[in-house]
Coordinates of C-alpha atoms and ligand atoms in Angstrom, one line a residue:
X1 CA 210.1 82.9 -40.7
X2 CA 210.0 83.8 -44.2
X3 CA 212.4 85.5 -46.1
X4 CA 211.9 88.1 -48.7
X5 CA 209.1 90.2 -48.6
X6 CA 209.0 89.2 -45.1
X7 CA 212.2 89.9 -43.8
X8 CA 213.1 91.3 -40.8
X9 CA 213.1 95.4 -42.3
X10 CA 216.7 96.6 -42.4
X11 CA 217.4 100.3 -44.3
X12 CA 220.5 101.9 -46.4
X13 CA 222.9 103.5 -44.5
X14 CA 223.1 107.0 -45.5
X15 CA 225.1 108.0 -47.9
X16 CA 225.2 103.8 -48.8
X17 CA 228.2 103.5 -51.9
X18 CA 226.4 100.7 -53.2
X19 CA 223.0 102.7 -53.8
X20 CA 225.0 105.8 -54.9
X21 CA 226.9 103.6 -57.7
X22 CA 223.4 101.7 -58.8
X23 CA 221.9 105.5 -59.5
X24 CA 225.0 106.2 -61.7
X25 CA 224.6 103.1 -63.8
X26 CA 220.8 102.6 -64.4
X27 CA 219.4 106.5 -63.4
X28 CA 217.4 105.5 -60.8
X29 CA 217.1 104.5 -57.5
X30 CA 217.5 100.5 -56.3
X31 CA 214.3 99.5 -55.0
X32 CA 216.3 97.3 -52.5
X33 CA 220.2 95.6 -51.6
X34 CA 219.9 91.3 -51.1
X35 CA 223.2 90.5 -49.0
X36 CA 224.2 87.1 -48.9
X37 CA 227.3 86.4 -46.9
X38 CA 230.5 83.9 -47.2
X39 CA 231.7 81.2 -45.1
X40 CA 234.8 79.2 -43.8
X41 CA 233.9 75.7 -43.1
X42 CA 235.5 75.0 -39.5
X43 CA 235.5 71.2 -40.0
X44 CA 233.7 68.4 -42.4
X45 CA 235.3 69.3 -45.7
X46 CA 234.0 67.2 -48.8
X47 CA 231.5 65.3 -46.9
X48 CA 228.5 67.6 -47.3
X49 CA 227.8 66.0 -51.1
X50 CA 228.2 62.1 -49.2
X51 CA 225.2 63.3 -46.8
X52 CA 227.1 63.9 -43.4
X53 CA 227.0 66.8 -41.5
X54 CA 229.0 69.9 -41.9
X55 CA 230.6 72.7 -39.2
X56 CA 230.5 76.1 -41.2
X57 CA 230.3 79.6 -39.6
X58 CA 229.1 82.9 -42.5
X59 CA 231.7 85.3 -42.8
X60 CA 231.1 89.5 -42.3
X61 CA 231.8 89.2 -45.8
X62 CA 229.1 89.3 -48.8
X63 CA 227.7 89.8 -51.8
X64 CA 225.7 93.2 -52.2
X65 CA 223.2 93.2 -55.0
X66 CA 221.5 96.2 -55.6
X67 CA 218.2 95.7 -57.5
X68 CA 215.2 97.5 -59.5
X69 CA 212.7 95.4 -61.9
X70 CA 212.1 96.6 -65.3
X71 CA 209.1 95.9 -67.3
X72 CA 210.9 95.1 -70.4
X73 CA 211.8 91.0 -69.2
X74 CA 215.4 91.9 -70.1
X75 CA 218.4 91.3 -67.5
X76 CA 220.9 93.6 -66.7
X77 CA 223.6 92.2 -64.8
X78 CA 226.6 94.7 -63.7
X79 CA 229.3 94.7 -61.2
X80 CA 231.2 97.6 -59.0
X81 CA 234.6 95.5 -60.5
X82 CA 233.4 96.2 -64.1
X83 CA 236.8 95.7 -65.1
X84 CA 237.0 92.2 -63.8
X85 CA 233.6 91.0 -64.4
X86 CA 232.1 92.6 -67.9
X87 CA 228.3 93.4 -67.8
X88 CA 225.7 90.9 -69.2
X89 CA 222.3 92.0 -70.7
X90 CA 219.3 89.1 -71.8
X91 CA 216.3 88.2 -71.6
X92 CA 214.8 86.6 -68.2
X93 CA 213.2 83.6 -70.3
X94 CA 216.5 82.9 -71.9
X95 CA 218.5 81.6 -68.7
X96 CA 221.5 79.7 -70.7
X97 CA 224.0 78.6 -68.4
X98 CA 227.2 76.8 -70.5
X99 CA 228.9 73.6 -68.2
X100 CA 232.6 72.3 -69.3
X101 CA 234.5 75.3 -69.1
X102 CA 235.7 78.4 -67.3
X103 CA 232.4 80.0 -66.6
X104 CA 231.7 83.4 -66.8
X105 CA 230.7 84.9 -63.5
X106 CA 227.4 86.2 -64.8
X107 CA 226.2 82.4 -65.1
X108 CA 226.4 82.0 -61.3
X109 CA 224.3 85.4 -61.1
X110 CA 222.1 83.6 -63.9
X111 CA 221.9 80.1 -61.6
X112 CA 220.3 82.0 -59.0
X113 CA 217.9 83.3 -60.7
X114 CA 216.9 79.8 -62.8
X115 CA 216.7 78.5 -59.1
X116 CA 213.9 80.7 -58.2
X117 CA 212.3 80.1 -61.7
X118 CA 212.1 76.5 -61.8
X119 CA 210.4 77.2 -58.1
X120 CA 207.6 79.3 -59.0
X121 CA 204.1 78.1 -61.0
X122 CA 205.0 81.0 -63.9
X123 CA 208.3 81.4 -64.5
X124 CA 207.6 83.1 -67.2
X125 CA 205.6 86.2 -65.1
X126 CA 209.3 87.2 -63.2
X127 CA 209.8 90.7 -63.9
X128 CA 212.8 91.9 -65.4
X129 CA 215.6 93.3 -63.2
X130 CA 218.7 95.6 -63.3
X131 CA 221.6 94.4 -60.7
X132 CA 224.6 96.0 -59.7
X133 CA 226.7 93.4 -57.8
X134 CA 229.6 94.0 -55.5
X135 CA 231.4 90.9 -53.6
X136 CA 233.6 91.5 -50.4
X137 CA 234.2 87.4 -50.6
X138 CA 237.7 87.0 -51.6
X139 CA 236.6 85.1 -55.1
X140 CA 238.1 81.5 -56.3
X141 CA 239.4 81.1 -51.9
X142 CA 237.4 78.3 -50.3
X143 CA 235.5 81.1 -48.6
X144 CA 232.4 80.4 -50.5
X145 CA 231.8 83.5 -53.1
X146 CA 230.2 81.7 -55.7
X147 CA 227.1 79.8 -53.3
X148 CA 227.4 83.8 -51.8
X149 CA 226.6 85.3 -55.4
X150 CA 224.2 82.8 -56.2
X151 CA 222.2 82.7 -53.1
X152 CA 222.3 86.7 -53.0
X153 CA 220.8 86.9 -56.9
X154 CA 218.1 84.4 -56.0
X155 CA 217.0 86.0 -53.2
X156 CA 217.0 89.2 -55.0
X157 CA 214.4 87.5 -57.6
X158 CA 212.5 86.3 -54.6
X159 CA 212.2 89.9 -53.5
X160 CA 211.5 91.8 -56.7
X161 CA 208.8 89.3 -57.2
X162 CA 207.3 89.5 -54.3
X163 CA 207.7 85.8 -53.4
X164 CA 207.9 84.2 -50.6
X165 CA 210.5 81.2 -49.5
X166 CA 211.4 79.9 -46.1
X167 CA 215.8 80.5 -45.7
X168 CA 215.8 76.4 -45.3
X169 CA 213.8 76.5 -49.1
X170 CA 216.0 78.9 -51.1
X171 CA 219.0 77.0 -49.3
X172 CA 217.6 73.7 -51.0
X173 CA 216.8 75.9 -54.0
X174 CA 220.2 77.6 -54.4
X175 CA 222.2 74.2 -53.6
X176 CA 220.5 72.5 -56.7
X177 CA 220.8 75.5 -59.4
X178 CA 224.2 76.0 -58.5
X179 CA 225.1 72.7 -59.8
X180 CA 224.4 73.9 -63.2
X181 CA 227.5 75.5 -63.4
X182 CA 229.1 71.8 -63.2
X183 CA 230.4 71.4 -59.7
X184 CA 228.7 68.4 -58.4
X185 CA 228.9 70.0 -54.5
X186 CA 226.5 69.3 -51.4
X187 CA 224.5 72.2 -50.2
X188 CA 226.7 72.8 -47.1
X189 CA 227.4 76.6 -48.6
X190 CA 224.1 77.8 -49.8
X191 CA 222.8 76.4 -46.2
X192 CA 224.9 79.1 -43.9
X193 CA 224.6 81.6 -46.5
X194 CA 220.9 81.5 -45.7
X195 CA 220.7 79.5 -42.1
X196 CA 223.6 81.7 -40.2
X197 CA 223.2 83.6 -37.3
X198 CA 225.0 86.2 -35.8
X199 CA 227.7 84.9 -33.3
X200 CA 226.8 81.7 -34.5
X201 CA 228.5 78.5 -35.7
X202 CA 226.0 75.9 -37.1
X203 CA 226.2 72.0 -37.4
X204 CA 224.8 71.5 -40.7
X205 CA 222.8 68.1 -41.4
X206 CA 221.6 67.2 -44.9
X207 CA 218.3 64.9 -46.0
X208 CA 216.3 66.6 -44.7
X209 CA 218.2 70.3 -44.5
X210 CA 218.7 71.3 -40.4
X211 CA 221.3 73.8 -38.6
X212 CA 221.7 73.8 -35.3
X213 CA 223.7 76.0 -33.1
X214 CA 227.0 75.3 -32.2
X215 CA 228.6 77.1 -29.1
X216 CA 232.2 77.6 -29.8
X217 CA 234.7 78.1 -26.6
X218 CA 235.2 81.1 -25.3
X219 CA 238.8 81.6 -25.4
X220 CA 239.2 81.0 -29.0
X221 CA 239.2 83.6 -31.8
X222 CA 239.7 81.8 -36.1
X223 CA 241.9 83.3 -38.2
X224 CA 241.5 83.1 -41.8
X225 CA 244.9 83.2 -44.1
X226 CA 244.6 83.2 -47.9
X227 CA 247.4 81.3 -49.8
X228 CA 247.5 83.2 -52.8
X229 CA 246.7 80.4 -55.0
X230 CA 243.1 81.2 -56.8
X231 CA 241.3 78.2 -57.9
X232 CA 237.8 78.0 -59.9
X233 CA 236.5 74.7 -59.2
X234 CA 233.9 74.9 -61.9
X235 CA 237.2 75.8 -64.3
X236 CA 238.8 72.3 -63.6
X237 CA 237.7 68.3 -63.4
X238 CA 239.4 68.1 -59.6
X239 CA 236.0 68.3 -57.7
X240 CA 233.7 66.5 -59.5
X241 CA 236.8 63.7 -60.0
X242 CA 236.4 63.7 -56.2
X243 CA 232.7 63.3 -56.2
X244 CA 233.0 60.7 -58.8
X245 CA 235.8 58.4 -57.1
X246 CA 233.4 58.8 -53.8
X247 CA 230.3 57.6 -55.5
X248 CA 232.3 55.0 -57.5
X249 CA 233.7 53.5 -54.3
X250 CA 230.1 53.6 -52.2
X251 CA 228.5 51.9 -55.6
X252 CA 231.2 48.9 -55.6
X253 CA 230.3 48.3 -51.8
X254 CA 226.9 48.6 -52.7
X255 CA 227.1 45.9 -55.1
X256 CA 229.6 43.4 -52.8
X257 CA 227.1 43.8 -49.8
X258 CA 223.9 42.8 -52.7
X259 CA 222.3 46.2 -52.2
X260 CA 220.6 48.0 -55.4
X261 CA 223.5 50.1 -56.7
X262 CA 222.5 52.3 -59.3
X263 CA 220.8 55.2 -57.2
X264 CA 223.0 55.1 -54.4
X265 CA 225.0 58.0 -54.5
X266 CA 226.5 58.9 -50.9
X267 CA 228.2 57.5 -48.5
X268 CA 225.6 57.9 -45.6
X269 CA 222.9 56.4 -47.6
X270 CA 225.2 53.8 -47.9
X271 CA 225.7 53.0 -44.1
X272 CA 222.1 54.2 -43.3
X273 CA 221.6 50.6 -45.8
X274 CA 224.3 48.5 -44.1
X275 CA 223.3 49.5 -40.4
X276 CA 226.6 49.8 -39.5
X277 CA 228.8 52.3 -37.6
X278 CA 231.4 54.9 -39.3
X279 CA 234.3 52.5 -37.6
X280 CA 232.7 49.5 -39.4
X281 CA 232.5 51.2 -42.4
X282 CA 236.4 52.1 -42.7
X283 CA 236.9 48.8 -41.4
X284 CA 235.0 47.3 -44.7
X285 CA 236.8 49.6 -46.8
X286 CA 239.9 48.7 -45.7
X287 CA 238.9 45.3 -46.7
X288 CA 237.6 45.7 -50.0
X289 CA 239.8 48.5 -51.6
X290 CA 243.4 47.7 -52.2
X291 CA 245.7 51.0 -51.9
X292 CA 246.7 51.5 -55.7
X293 CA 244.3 53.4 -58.5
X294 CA 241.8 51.8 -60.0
X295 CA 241.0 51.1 -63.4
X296 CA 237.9 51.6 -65.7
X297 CA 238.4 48.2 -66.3
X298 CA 238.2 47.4 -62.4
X299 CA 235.6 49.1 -61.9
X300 CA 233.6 48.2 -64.6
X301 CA 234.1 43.8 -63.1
X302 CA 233.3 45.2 -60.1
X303 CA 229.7 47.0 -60.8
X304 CA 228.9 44.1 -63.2
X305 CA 228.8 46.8 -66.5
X306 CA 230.4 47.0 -69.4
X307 CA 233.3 49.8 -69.5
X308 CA 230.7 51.4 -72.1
X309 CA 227.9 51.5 -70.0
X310 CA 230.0 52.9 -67.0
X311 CA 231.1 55.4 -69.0
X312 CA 228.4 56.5 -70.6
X313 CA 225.7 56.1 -67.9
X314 CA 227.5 56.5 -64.7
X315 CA 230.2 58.9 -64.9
X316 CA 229.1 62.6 -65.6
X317 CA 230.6 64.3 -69.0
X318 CA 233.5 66.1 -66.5
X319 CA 234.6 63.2 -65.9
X320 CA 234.7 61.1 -68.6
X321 CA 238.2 62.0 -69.6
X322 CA 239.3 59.8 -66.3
X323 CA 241.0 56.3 -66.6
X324 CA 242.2 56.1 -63.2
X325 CA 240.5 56.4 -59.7
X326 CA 241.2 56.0 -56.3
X327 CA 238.7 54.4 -53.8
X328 CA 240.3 53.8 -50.8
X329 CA 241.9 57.1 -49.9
X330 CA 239.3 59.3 -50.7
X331 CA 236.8 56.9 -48.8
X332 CA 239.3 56.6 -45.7
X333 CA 239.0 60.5 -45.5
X334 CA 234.8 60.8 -46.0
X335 CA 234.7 58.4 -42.9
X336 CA 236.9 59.9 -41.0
X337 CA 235.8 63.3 -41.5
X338 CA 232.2 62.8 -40.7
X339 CA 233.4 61.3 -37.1
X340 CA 235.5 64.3 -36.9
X341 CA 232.7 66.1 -37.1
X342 CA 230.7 64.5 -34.8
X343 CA 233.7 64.6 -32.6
X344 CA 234.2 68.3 -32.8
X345 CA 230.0 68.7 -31.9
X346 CA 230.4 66.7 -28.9
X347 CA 233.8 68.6 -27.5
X348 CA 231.7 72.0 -27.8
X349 CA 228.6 70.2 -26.4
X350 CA 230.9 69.6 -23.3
X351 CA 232.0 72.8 -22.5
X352 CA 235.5 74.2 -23.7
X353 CA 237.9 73.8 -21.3
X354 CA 241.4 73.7 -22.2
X355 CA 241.6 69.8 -22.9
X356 CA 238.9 70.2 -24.9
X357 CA 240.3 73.4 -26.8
X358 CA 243.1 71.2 -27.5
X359 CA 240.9 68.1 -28.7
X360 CA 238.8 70.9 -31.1
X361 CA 242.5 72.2 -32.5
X362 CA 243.9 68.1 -32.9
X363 CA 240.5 67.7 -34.9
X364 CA 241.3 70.6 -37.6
X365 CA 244.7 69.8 -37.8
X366 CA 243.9 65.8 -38.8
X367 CA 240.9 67.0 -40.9
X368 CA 244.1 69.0 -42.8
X369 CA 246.2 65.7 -42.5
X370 CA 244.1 63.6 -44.3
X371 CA 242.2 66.2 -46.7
X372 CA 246.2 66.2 -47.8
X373 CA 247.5 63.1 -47.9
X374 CA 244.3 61.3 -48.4
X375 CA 242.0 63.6 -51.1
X376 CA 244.8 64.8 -52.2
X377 CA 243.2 68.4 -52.4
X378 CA 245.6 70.4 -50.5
X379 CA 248.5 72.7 -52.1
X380 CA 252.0 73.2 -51.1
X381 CA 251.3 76.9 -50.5
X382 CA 248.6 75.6 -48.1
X383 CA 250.6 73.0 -46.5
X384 CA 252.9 75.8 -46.0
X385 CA 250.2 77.9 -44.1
X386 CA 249.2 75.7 -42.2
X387 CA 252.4 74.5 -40.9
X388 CA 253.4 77.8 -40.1
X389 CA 250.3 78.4 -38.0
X390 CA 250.7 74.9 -36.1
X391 CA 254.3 76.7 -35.5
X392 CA 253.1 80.2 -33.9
X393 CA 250.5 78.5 -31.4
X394 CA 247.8 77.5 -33.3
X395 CA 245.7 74.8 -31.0
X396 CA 244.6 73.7 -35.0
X397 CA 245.1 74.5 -39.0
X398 CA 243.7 73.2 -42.0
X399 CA 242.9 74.1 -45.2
X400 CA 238.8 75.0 -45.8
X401 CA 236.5 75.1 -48.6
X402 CA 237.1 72.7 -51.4
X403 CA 240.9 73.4 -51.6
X404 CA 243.7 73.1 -54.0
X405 CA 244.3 76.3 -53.4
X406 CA 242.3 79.2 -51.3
X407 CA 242.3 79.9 -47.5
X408 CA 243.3 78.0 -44.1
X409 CA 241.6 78.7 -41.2
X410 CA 243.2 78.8 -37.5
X411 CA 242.0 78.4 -34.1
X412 CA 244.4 80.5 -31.5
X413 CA 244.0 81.7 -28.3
X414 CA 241.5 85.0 -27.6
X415 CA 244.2 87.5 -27.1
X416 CA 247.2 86.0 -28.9
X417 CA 245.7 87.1 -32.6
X418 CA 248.0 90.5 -32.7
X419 CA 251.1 88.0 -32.4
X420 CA 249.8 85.6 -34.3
X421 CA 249.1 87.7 -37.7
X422 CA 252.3 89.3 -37.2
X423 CA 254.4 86.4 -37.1
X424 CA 252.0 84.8 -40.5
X425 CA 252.8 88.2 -42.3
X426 CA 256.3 87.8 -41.6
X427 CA 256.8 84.2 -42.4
X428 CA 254.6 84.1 -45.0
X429 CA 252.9 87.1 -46.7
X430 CA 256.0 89.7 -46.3
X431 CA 258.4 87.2 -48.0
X432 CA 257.8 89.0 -51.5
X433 CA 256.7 92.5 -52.7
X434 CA 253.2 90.5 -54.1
X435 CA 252.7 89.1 -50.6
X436 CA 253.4 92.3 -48.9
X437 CA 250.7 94.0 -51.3
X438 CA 248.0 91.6 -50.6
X439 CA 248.1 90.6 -47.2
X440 CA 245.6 93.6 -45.7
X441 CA 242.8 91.6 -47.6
X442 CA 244.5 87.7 -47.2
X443 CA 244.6 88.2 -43.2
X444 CA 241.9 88.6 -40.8
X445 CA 240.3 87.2 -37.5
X446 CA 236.7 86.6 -38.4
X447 CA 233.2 85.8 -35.6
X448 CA 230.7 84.1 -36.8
X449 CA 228.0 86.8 -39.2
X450 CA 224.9 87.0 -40.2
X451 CA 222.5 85.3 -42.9
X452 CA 221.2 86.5 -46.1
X453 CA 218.9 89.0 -45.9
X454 CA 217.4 92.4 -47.7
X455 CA 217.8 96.1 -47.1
X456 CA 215.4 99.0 -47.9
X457 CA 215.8 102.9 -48.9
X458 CA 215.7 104.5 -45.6
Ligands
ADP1 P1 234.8 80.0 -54.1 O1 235.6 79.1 -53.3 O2 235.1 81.4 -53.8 O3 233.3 79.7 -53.9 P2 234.4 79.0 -56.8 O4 235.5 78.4 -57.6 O5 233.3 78.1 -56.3 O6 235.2 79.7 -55.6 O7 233.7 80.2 -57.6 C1 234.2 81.5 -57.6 C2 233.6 82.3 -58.8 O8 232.5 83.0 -58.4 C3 234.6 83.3 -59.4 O9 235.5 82.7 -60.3 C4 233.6 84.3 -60.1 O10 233.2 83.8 -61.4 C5 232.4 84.3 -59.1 N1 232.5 85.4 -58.2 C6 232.9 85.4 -56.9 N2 232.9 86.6 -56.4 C7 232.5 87.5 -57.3 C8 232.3 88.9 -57.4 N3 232.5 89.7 -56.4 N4 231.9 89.4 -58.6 C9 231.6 88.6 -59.6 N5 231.8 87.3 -59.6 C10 232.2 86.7 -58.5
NG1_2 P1 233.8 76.0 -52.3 O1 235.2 75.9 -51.9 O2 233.2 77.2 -51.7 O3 233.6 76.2 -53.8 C1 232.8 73.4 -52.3 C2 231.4 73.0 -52.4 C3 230.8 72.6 -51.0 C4 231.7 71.6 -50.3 C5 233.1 72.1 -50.3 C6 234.1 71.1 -49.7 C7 229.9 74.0 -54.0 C8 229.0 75.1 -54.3 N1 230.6 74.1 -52.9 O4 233.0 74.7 -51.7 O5 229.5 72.0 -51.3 O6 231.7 70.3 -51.0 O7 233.6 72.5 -51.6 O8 233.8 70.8 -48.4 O9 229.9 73.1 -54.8
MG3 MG1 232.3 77.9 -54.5

């Protein structure tokens, strides 16, 4: 199947806001919406950049772009929250997209659109185009709005262009141009966005990209639960510190087992070299890494470099500020994880009866456990959540998305969910008058939605 000019034909809805508001701003008619949805990742949380495989579902939420092409090569890049996010106007060949500090949220709409133009044999034939953007993802959550927005303006380039990419190629596409924003991340986000079915969770694997369907129980609904706490991972160093310490840690077991070093960046590659078995591989960590921080110094002995060279050559300008890293934590949860994972595939691959719902539930809620207390990149006002959920009934909790801040997600009973959001709205949204006013949007049972895909004029 190809998406884009190929894809399945959906049409407006009458009367569609979206197409109504697009008229308004530009005076005439969108040729076409791209809708590209969110996700919460049920389990195998900062893995996807090591290699393993991930458990995502897409959200009912997305980001709508509405779209015309101009033939003037200029960008115009607009959003229904104009007072939020500011319109952007330039030209198509002049696709600048600033790393190493707060970026603006047209650069996301611009690293979709690079992705597709380093993808094509003349970039510099792609048409101009007018957008009007609108994003049900609740931004800066863990729920994925930034993969969302750039996988919905690339394949709004795809379609005004007439091209033609598979959903597994813009995935690849969109997971690489993201990164020029400066997050280091995996690919797990842009993959559902484009991959996800309807009523369907998918186990994501990575080298080469593959989803396959994963058949939830039954008698289980998720709940999703904002925490209130926003966090821009391209704004801060926490994320790619992660993805640094990681690589760090797989390179000095590299070295110690006499295996070539300098390319090996994930963890998987790593055991894929070493032949050995996810319990092995925690086992050699355990004996390598002692539990303190380590220093540049350390490191550097370790490797066999100068502190110089690893600074300069092996630890990317976001990071270069760092003079302290920990291996054996963050390596003790990307092993564990990815048989968590694994674990959680093969307890819906054996049918869900209650045992099993437990054993699904006592996955999340140690994939929360050690995404706390071992990568550190949990919140108190998550903690908090999640607590509270294990508290009213929850078979699981944990955090999802990168963290720090964002959503947790919940697996409850099928018929328990009315209780369930009343008692989180009481213990934790209705606690102030700022809780109270946001919990409508923070709060909501989510099934598994759809992929990205295009809609036409009726
Ligand atoms: P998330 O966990 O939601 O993916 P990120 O930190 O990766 O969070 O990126 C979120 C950023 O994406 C926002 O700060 C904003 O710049 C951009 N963004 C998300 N949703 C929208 C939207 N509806 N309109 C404009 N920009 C958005
Ligand atoms: P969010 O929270 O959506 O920004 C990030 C990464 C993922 C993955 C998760 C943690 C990007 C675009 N997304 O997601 O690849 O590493 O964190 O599991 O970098
Ligand atoms: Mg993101």
């Amino acid at each position: 199947m190809m998406i884009g000019i190929d894809n399945e034909v959906r049409r407006f809805k009458e009367g569609n806001h979206l197409e109504k508001a697009f008229t308004e701003k530009y005076g005439h008619a969108a040729e076409f919406i791209a809708v590209a949805p969110g996700r919460v990742n049920l389990i195998g949380e900062h893995i996807d950049y090591h290699g393993y495989s991930v458990l995502p579902m897409a959200l009912s939420q997305s980001i709508r772009i509405a779209v015309s092409s101009n033939d003037s090569s200029q960008l115009h890049i607009s959003n229904t929250s104009g007072d939020k996010y500011k319109d952007y106007s330039g030209s198509i060949s002049d696709l600048d997209i600033k790393k190493g500090s707060a970026p603006s949220w047209h650069q996301y709409v611009l690293c979709g659109i690079k992705g597709v133009s380093e993808n094509v044999k003349n970039s510099e034939d792609l048409l101009g185009m007018n957008f009007l953007v609108e994003g049900q993802v609740p931004p800066n959550a863990g729920l994925s709005s930034s993969s969302a927005l750039v996988c919905c303006s690339a394949l709004a380039t795809t379609q005004a262009n007439k091209l033609s990419f598979t959903p597994s190629e813009l995935a690849s596409i969109c997971a690489s141009s993201e990164r020029h924003i400066g997050t280091e991340g995996g690919g797990m986000d842009q993959a559902i966005s484009f991959l996800a079915e309807e009523g369907k969770a998918k186990l994501i694997d990575f080298d080469p990209l593959k989803s396959s369907n994963v058949v939830l129980p039954q008698q289980v609904v998720f709940v999703v639960a904002h925490s209130g706490v926003e966090m821009n991972k391209a704004a801060t160093a926490d994320f790619n510190t992660r993805v640094a310490e990681g690589r760090l840690g797989v390179q000095i077991l590299a070295v110690i087992n006499n295996l070539e070093w300098k390319s090996m960046k994930k963890a998987k590659e790593l055991q894929k070299a070493l032949k050995r078995s996810t319990k092995e591989m925690l086992a050699l960590v355990a004996e390598t890494f002692h539990e303190e921080p380590y220093s540049l110094s350390e490191i550097s002995d370790l490797l066999e470099i100068s502190a110089e060279d690893l600074h300069s050559q092996h630890l990317s300008a976001s990071v270069q500020h760092l003079r302290s890293f920990e291996l054996r934590k963050r390596l003790r949860h990307v092993f564990t994880e990815a048989a968590r994972v694994e674990a959680f595939r093969d307890t819906c691959e054996g049918g869900g009866d209650l045992s099993g719902v437990q054993s699904l539930g006592d996955l999340m809620h140690d994939s929360h456990v050690s995404c706390r207390d071992d990568y550190e990149c949990s919140c108190p006002e998550l903690d908090e959540l999640v607590d509270l959920m294990m508290k009213n009934g929850a078979y699981g909790a944990r955090l999802t998305g990168a963290g720090w801040g964002g959503c947790a997600v919940a697996m409850v009973a099928k018929g328990s969910e009315d209780v369930f959001l009343r008692c989180l709205k009481k213990g934790f949204y209705e606690k102030d008058e700022e809780g109270r006013k946001r919990m409508d949007d923070a709060l909501f049972v989510t099934a598994p939605g759809a992929g990205a895909h295009v809609v036409f004029p009726r």
